[in-house]
GROMACS .gro file of C-alpha atoms in nm:
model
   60
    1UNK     CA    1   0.000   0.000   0.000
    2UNK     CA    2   0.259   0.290   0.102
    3UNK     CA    3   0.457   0.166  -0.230
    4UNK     CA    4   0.155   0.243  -0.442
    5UNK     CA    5   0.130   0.565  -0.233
    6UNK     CA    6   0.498   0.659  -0.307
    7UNK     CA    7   0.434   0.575  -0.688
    8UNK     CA    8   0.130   0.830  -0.678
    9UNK     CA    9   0.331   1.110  -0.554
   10UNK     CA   10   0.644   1.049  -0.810
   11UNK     CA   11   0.382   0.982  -1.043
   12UNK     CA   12   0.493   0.679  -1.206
   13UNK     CA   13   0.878   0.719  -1.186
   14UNK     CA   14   1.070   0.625  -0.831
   15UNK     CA   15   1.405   0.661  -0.950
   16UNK     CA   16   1.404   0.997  -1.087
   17UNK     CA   17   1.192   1.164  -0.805
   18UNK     CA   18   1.473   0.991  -0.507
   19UNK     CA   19   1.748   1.124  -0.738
   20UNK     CA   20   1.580   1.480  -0.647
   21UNK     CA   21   1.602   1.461  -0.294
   22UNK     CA   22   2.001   1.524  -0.138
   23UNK     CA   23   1.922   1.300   0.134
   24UNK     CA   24   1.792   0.997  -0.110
   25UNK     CA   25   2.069   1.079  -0.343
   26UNK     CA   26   2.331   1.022  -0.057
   27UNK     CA   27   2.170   0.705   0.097
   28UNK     CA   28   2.178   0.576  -0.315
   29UNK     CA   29   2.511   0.680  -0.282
   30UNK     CA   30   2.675   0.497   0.052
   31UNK     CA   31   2.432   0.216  -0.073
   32UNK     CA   32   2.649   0.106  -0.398
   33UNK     CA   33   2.956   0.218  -0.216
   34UNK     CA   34   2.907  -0.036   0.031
   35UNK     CA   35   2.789  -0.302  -0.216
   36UNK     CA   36   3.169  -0.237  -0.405
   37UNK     CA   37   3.331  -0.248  -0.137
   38UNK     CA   38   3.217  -0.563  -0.011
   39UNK     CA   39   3.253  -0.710  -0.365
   40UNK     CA   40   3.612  -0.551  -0.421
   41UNK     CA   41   3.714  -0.751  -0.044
   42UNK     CA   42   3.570  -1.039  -0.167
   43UNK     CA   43   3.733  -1.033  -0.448
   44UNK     CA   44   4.025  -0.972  -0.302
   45UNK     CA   45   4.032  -1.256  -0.034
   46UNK     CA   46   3.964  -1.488  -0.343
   47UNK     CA   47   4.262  -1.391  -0.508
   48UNK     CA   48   4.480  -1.365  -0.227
   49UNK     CA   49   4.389  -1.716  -0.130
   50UNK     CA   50   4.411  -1.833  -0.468
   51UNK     CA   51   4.795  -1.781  -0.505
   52UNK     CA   52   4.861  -1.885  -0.186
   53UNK     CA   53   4.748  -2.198  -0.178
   54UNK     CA   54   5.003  -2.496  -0.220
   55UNK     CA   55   4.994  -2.661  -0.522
   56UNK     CA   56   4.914  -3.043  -0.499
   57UNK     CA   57   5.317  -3.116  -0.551
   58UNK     CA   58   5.360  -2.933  -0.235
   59UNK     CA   59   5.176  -3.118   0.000
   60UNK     CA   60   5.301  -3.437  -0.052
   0.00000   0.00000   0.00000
């Protein structure tokens, strides 16, 4: 119900009227920020861990 209400007052388009607002823009903002950053350490870990493991010559 509030969604419907929200798409009544942007009328129609969510994206452009939060991209209006400073506040929305800034949450939008930290939101993919965070999502990167998690992705980028993840990625990171995998690669780390990836060259540092012994090969299968090594461990016996």
């Amino acid at each position: 119900m509030s969604f419907r209400s929200f798409l009544l007052v942007a009328q129609g388009d969510p994206v452009g009227f939060l991209m209006q607002r400073p506040i929305a823009l800034l949450f939008c903002m930290m939101t993919v920020f965070a999502v990167v950053r998690i992705a980028w350490s993840e990625h990171q870990k995998r690669a780390v861990s990836s060259t540092t493991t012994p090969s299968q010559s090594e461990q016996k």
